[in-house]
XYZ file of C-alpha atoms in Angstrom:
564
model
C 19.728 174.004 35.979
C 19.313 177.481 34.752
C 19.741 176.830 31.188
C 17.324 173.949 30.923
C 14.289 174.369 29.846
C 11.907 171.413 30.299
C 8.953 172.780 28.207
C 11.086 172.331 25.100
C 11.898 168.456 25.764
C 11.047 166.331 22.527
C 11.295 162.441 21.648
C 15.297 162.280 22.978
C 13.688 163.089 26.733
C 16.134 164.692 29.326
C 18.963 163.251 27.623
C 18.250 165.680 24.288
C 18.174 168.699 26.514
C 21.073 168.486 29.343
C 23.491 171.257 28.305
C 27.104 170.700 27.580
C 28.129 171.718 30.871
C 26.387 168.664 32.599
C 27.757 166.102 30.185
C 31.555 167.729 30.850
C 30.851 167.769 34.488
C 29.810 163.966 34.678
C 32.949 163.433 32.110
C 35.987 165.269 34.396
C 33.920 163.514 37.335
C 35.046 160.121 35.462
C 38.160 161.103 34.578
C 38.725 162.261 38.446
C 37.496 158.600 39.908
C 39.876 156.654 37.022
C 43.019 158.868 38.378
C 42.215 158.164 41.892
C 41.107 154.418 41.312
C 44.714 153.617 39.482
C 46.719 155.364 42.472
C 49.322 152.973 44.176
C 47.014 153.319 47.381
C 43.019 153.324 46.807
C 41.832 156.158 48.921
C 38.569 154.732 49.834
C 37.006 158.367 51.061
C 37.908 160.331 48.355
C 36.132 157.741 46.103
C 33.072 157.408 48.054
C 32.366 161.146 47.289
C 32.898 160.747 43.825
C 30.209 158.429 43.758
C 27.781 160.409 46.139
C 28.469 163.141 43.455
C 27.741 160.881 40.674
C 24.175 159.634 42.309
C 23.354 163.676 43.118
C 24.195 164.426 39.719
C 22.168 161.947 37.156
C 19.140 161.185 40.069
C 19.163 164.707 41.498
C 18.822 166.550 38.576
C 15.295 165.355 36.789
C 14.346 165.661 40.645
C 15.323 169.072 41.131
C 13.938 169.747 37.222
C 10.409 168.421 37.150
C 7.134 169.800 38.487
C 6.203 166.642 39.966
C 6.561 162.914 40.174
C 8.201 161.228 38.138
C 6.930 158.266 36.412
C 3.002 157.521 35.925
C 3.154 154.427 37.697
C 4.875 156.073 40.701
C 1.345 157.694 41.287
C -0.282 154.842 42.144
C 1.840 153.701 44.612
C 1.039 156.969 46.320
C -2.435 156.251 45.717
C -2.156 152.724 48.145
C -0.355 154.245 50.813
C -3.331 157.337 50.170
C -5.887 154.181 51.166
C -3.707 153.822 54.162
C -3.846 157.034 55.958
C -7.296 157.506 55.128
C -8.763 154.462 56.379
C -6.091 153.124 58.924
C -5.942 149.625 56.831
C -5.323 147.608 53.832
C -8.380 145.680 52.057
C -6.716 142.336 50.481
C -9.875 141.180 49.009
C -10.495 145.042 46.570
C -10.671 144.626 43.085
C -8.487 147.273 42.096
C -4.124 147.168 42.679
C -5.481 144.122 44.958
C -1.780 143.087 45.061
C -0.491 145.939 46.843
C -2.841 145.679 49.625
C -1.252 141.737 49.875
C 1.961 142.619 50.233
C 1.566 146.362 51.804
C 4.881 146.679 53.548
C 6.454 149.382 51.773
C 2.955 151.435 51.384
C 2.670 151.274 55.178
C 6.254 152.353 56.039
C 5.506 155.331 53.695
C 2.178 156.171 55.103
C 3.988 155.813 58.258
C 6.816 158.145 57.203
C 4.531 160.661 56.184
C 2.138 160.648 59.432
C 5.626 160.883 61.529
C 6.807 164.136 59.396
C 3.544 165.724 59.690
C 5.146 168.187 57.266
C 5.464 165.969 54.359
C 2.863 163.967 52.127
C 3.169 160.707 50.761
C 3.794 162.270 47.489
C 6.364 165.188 48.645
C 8.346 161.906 50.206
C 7.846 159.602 46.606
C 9.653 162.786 44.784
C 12.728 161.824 46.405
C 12.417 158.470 46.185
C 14.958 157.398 43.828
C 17.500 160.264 44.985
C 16.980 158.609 48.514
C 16.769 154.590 47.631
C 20.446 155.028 45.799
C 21.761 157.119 48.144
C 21.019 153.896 50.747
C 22.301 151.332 48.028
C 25.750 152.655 48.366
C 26.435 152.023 51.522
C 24.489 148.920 51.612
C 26.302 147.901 48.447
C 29.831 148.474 50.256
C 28.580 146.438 53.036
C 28.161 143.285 50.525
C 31.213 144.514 48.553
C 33.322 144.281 51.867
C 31.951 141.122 53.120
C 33.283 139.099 49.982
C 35.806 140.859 48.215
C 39.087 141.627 49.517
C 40.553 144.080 46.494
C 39.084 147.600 47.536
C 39.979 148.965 43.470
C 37.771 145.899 42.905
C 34.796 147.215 45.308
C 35.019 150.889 44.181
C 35.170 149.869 40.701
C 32.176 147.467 40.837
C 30.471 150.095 42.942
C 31.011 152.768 39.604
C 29.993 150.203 36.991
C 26.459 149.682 39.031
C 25.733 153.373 39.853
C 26.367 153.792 36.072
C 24.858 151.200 34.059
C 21.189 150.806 35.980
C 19.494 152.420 33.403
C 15.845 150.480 34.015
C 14.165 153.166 36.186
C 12.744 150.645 38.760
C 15.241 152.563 42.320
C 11.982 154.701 42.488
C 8.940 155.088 44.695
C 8.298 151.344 44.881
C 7.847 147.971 46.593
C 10.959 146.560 44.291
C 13.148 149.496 44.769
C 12.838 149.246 48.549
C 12.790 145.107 48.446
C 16.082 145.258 46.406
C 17.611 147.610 49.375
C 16.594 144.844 51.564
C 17.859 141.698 48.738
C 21.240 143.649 49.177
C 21.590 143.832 52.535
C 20.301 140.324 52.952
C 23.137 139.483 50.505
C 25.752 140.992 52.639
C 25.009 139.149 55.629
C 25.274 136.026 54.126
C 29.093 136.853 52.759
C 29.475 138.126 56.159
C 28.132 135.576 58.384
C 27.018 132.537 56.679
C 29.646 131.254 54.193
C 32.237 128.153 54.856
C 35.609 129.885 55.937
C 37.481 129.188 51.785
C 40.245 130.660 50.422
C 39.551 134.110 49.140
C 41.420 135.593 45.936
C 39.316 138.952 46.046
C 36.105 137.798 44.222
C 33.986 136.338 46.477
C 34.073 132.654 47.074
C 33.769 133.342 51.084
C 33.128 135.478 53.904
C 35.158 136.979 56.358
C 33.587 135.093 59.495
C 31.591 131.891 59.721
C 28.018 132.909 61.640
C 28.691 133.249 65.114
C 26.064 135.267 66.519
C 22.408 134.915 66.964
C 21.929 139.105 66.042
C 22.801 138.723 62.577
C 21.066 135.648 62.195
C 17.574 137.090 63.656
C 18.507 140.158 61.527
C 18.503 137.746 58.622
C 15.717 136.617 58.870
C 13.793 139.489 59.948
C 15.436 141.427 56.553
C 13.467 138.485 55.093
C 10.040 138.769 56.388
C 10.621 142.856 55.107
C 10.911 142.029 51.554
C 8.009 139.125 52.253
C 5.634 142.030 53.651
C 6.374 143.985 50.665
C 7.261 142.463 47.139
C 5.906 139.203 46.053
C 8.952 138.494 43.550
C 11.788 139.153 45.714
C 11.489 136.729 48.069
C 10.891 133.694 45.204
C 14.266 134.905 43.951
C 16.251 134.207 47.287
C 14.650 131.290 47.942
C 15.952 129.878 44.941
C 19.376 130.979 45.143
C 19.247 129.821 48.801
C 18.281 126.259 47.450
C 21.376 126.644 44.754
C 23.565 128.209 47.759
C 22.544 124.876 49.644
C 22.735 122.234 46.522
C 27.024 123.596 46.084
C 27.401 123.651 49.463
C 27.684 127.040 50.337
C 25.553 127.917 52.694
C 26.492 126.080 55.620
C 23.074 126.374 57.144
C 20.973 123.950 55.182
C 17.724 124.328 56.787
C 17.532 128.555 55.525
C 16.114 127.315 52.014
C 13.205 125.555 53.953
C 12.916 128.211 56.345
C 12.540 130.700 53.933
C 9.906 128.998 52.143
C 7.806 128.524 55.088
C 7.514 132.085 55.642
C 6.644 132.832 52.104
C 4.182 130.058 52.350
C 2.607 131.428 55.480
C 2.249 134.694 53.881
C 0.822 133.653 50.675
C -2.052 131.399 52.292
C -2.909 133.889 55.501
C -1.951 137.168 55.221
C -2.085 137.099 51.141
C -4.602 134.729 50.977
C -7.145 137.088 48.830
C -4.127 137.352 46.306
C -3.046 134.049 46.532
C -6.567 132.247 45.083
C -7.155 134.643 42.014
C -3.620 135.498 40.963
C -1.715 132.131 41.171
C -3.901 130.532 38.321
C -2.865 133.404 36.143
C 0.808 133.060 37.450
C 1.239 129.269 36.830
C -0.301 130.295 32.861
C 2.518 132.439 31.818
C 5.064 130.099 34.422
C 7.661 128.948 31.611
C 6.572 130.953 28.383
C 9.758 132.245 28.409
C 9.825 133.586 24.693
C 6.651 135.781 25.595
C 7.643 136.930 28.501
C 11.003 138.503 27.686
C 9.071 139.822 24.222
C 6.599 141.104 26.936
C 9.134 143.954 28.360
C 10.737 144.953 25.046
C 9.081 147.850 22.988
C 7.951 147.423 19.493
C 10.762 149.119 17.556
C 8.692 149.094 14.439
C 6.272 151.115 15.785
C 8.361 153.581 17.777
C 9.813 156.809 16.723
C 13.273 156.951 15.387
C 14.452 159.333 18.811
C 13.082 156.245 20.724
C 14.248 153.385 18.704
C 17.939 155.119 19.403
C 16.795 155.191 22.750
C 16.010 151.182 22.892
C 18.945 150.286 21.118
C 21.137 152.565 23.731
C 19.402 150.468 26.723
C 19.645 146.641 25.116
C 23.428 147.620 23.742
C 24.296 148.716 27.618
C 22.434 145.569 29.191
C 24.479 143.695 26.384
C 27.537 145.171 26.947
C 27.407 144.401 30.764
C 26.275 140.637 30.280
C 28.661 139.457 27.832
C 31.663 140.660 29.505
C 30.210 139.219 32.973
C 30.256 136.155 30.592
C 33.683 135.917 29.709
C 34.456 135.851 33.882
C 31.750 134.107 34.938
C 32.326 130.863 32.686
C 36.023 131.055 33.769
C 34.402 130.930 37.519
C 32.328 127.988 36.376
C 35.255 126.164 35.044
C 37.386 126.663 38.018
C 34.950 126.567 40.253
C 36.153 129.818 42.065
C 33.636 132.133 43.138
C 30.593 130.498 43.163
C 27.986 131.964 45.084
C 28.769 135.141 42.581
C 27.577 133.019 39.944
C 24.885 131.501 41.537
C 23.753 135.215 42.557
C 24.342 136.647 39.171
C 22.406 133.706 37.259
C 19.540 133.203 39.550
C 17.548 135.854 38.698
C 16.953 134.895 35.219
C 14.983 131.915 36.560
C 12.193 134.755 36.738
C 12.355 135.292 32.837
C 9.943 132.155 33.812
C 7.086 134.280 34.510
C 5.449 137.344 32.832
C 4.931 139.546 35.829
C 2.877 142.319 34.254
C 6.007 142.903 31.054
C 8.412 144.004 33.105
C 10.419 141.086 34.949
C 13.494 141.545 32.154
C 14.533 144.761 34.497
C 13.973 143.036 37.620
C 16.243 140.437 35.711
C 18.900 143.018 35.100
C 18.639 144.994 38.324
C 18.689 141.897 40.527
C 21.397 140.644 38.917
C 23.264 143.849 38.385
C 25.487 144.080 41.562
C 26.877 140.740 40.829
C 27.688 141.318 37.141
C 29.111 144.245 38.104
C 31.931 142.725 40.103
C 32.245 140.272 37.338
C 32.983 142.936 34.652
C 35.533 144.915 37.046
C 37.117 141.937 37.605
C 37.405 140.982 33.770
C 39.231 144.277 33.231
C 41.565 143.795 36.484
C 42.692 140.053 35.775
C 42.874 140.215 31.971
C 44.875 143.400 31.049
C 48.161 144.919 31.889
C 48.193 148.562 34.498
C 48.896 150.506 31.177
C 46.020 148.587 29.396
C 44.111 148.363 31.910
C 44.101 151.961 32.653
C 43.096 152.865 29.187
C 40.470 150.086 28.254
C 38.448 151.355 31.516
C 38.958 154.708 29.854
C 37.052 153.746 27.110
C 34.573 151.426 28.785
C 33.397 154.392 31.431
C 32.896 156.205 28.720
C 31.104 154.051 26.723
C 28.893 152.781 29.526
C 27.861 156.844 29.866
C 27.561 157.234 26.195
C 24.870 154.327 26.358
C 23.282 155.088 30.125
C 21.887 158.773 29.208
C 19.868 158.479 27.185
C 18.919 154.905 27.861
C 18.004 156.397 31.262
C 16.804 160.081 30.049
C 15.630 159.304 27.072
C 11.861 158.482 27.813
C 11.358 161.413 30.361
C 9.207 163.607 27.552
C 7.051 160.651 28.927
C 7.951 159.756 32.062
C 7.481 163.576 33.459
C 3.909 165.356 34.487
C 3.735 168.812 34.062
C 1.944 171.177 37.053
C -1.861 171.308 34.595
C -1.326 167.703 34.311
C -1.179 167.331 37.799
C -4.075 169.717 38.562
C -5.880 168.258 36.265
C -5.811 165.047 37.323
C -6.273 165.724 40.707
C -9.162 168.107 39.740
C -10.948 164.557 38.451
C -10.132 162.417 41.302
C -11.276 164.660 44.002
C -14.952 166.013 42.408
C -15.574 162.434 41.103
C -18.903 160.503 42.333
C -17.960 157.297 43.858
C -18.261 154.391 41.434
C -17.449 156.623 38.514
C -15.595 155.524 34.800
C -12.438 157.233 34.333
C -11.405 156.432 30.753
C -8.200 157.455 29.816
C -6.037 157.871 26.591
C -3.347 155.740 28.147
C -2.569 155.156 31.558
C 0.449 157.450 31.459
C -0.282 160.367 33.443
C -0.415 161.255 37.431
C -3.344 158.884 38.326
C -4.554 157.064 40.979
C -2.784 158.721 43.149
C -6.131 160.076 45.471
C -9.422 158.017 45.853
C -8.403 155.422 43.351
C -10.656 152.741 44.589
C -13.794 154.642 44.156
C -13.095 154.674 40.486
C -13.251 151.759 36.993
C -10.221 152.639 35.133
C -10.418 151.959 31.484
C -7.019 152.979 29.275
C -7.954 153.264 25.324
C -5.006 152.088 24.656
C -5.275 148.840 25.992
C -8.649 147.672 24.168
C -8.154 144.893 21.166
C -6.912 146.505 17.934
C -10.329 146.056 16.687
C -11.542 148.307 19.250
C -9.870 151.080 18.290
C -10.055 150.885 15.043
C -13.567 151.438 16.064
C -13.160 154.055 17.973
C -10.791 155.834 15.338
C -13.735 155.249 12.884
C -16.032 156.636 15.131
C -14.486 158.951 18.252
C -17.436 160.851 19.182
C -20.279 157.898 18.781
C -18.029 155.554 20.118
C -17.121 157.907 23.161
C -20.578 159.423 23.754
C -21.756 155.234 24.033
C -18.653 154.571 26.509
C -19.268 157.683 28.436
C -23.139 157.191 28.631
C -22.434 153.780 30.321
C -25.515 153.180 33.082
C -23.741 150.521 35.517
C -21.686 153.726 36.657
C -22.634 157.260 38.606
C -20.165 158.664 36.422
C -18.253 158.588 33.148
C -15.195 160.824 32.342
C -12.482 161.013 29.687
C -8.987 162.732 30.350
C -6.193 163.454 27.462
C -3.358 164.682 28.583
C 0.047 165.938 27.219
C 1.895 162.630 28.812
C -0.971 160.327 26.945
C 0.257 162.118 23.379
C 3.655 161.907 23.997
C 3.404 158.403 24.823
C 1.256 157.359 21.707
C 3.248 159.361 19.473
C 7.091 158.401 20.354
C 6.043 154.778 21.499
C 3.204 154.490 18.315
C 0.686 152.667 20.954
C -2.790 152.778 20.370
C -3.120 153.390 16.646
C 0.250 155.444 15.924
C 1.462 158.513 15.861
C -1.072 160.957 16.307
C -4.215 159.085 16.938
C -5.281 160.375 20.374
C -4.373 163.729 19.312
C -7.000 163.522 16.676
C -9.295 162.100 18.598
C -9.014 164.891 20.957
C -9.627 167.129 18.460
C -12.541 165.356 17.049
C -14.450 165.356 20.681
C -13.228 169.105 20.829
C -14.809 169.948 17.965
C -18.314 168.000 18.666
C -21.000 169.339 20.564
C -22.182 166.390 21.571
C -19.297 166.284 24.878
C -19.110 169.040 28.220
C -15.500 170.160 28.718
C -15.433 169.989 32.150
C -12.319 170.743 32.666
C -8.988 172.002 30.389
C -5.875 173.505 30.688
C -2.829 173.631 28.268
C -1.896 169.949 28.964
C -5.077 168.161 29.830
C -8.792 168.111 28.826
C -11.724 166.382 30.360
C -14.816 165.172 28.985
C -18.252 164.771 30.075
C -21.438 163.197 28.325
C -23.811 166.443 27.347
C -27.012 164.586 27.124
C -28.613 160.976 27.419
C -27.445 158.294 24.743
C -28.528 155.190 24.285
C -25.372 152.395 23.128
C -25.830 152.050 19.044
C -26.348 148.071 18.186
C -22.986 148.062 16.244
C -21.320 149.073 19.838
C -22.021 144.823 20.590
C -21.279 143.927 17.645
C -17.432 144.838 17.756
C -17.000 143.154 20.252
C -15.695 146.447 22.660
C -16.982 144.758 25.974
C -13.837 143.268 25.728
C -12.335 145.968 27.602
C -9.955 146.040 30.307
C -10.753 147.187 33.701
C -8.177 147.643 36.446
């Protein structure tokens, strides 16, 4: 940890920085779980701590490395469960992140967490949030493992491939991260409790007992109404593989599909009500755009920088490489008809490729999916090659599958991390900020909204029509000193920060590489703006004197901005 230096991280993130030692460490820790693995007897311990090491080395580290939270839209999850501890409630009907308030769950356990402490705030606790969430996937993950597989080099290897190939960054601070704890445990009780007593081969076509007791079907259920409290995609997921589950006969309890439904129901139209009436109009518009909506979650490679096009191409080649040897297993399931709630699980979440949800619902795809292709592609290697083979194609597939998983999972972190003046900042504008003030930002990647959010009107630069900025390229200190002069608010600010210009410059958002940086400088050098407050990462701006909006403001059209 010594020898790394974060302030020198460019457009290859963490994964351009990490020192020769870490990447040999992580290799002899392969090499060490392989030998072990391929031993006449699996010893179960000594491969559980090779993958506790595993999780402490590639989530520890960028915790242990960076001043701060990782992840800009980490911050606003601390900002909801902020809301909670100050006022003692949620408000489903606000404006702003309305749909955390709906589903507040996880925001309350963590506000909860953090009163019990007394030691620790929300955002000391969110730090550790991935470190902690994988840490509780393993053994959660072993529990599902165990409960439908009989092979334990099948579990352990399955267990590797997962821990090493989720690369999409969403086991953090989050409603998903914690809901997909839940979805696994969920998952083992099922295998455990609630399958038909089949034959068993070691991929899992069964479970071990049929359900026999009334605990683990009120824990069921409860696990249910957990996820239901706190993630509004989740629970559409199991529903529908409970309905698949039920249609193949597999779930011998045919009213859980039904049951299930009525609890989502009840949430949506009581509790979530507020969401409910001005979301699902928007929901049902994108519902089966499926083109769109997986081009939604990819980045522009044309646009990106060539550090960050490798970086793309690492990620889809790894979520490649995973799915198509799943493939090869998974149609031989099909075609025998062997293991078939492991295909059901493993294809039902791309039913959600159905819906937009916000551009990212191709990594709740993957990660959903992820424990069940994971079992698939051990079990391709186990069934398909030879002990020497086999032992030497893993060989190269571990190593592969780290090759790709680095920097697909490092690689953005020049990004994705907040240095301390970013931070202060930040914070500086969110705590001397009138109430009902505009916060304009360069892009919404920085720590924000993490303290007061809902007194503020959020309005990201980079989000504005293409016209718009063009505009505002044309024009940065009339077009600013108009937006910042705006009368329906107490208040108008605009914050640039280090994270914005890393984002626009190695992503080429807003007008390319670049741009924000020179509008920066433009407003720097005017005299028509109030620095209000700078530091060596972040500036903010305040209107110097009374402006009235120019004509030609209307006439491009730039009340087409976004608000959130």
């Amino acid at each position: 940890m010594r020898v790394i230096d974060i302030s020198q991280m460019q457009d290859l993130g963490l994964a351009g920085l990490l020192p020769i030692s870490y990447y040999l460490a992580l290799g002899l820790l392969t090499l060490s779980f392989l030998a072990l693995l391929f031993q006449e007897k699996v010893n179960e311990i000594l491969l559980g701590i090779h993958v506790v090491l595993f999780i402490a080395i590639i989530h520890g580290t960028p915790t242990l490395l960076y001043d701060s939270l990782r992840y800009a839209w980490a911050w606003k999850h601390v900002g909801i469960s902020d809301f909670i501890l100050r006022h003692g409630y949620v408000d489903t009907s606000i404006n702003s992140l309305g749909i955390y308030h709906n589903f507040p769950g996880f925001f309350s356990l963590s506000a909860l967490l953090s009163q019990v402490s007394g030691s620790f705030s929300v955002l000391e606790l969110a730090r550790w949030g991935t470190l902690v969430l994988n840490y509780l996937y393993l053994p959660s993950l072993l529990f599902l493992f165990k409960a439908s597989i009989k092979e334990p080099r099948l579990i352990w290897l399955s267990l590797w491939i997962f821990f090493s190939s989720n690369w999409v960054g969403q086991d953090y601070f989050s409603p998903q991260g914690l809901a997909f704890l839940f979805f696994i445990v969920l998952m083992g009780l099922y295998f455990r409790y609630f399958t038909f007593p089949l034959h068993n081969d070691g991929l899992p076509q069964t479970s071990q007992t049929q359900a026999s007791s009334l605990w683990a079907f009120g824990f069921f259920v409860l696990t249910f109404l957990a996820i239901v409290s706190s993630h509004q995609l989740t629970p559409v997921l199991i529903i529908f593989s409970s309905f698949l589950l039920v249609f193949f006969n597999r779930l011998p309890l045919k009213f859980v599909p039904i049951l299930f439904s009525l609890i989502f129901l009840t949430w949506l139209f009581y509790p979530a009500a507020d969401f409910t009436s001005h979301e699902l109009a928007k929901l049902m518009r994108s519902f089966g755009q499926l083109g769109s909506n997986v081009e939604a979650s990819l980045s522009d490679l044309d646009i990106a920088s060539p550090a960050q096009q490798l970086i793309s191409w690492s990620s889809r080649l790894l979520t490649l490489l995973i799915w198509s040897i799943a493939a090869t297993r998974i149609y031989v399931s099909i075609r025998t008809r062997r293991q078939i709630p492991y295909v059901i699980l493993a294809l039902a979440p791309f039913a959600l490729l159905l819906n937009a949800y916000g551009g990212e619902v191709l990594f709740r795809v993957y990660l959903f999916a992820l424990p069940f292709m994971a079992v698939f592609v051990g079990d391709t290697f186990l069934k398909l090659f030879s002990k020497r083979t086999l032992i030497f194609t893993t060989h190269v597939f571990f190593f592969v599958l780290l090759a790709f998983y680095l920097p697909a999972y490092y690689g953005k972190d020049n990004i994705y991390r907040f240095t301390e003046a970013e931070v202060e900042a930040s914070t500086w504008l969110h705590e001397v900020a009138p109430e009902n003030s505009l916060i304009i930002e360069g892009t919404r990647n920085y720590p924000t909204r993490h303290y007061r959010y809902e007194a503020f009107t959020y309005l990201a630069l980079d989000y504005e029509s293409d016209k718009t900025q063009k505009a505002i390229m044309a024009d940065p200190v009339g077009m600013m000193k108009s937006w910042l002069k705006n009368e329906n608010y107490s208040a108008a600010y605009l914050i640039i920060t280090r994270s914005q210009k890393a984002e626009v410059d190695q992503l080429g958002i807003f007008q390319g590489k670049g741009s924000l940086a020179k509008l920066e400088q433009a407003l720097l050098s005017s005299n028509a703006f109030e620095i209000l407050y700078q530091n060596e990462d972040a500036v903010v701006f305040g209107p110097k004197a009374p402006l009235l909006i120019p004509n030609f403001y209307k006439e491009l059209d730039v009340y087409d901005r976004k608000f959130y």
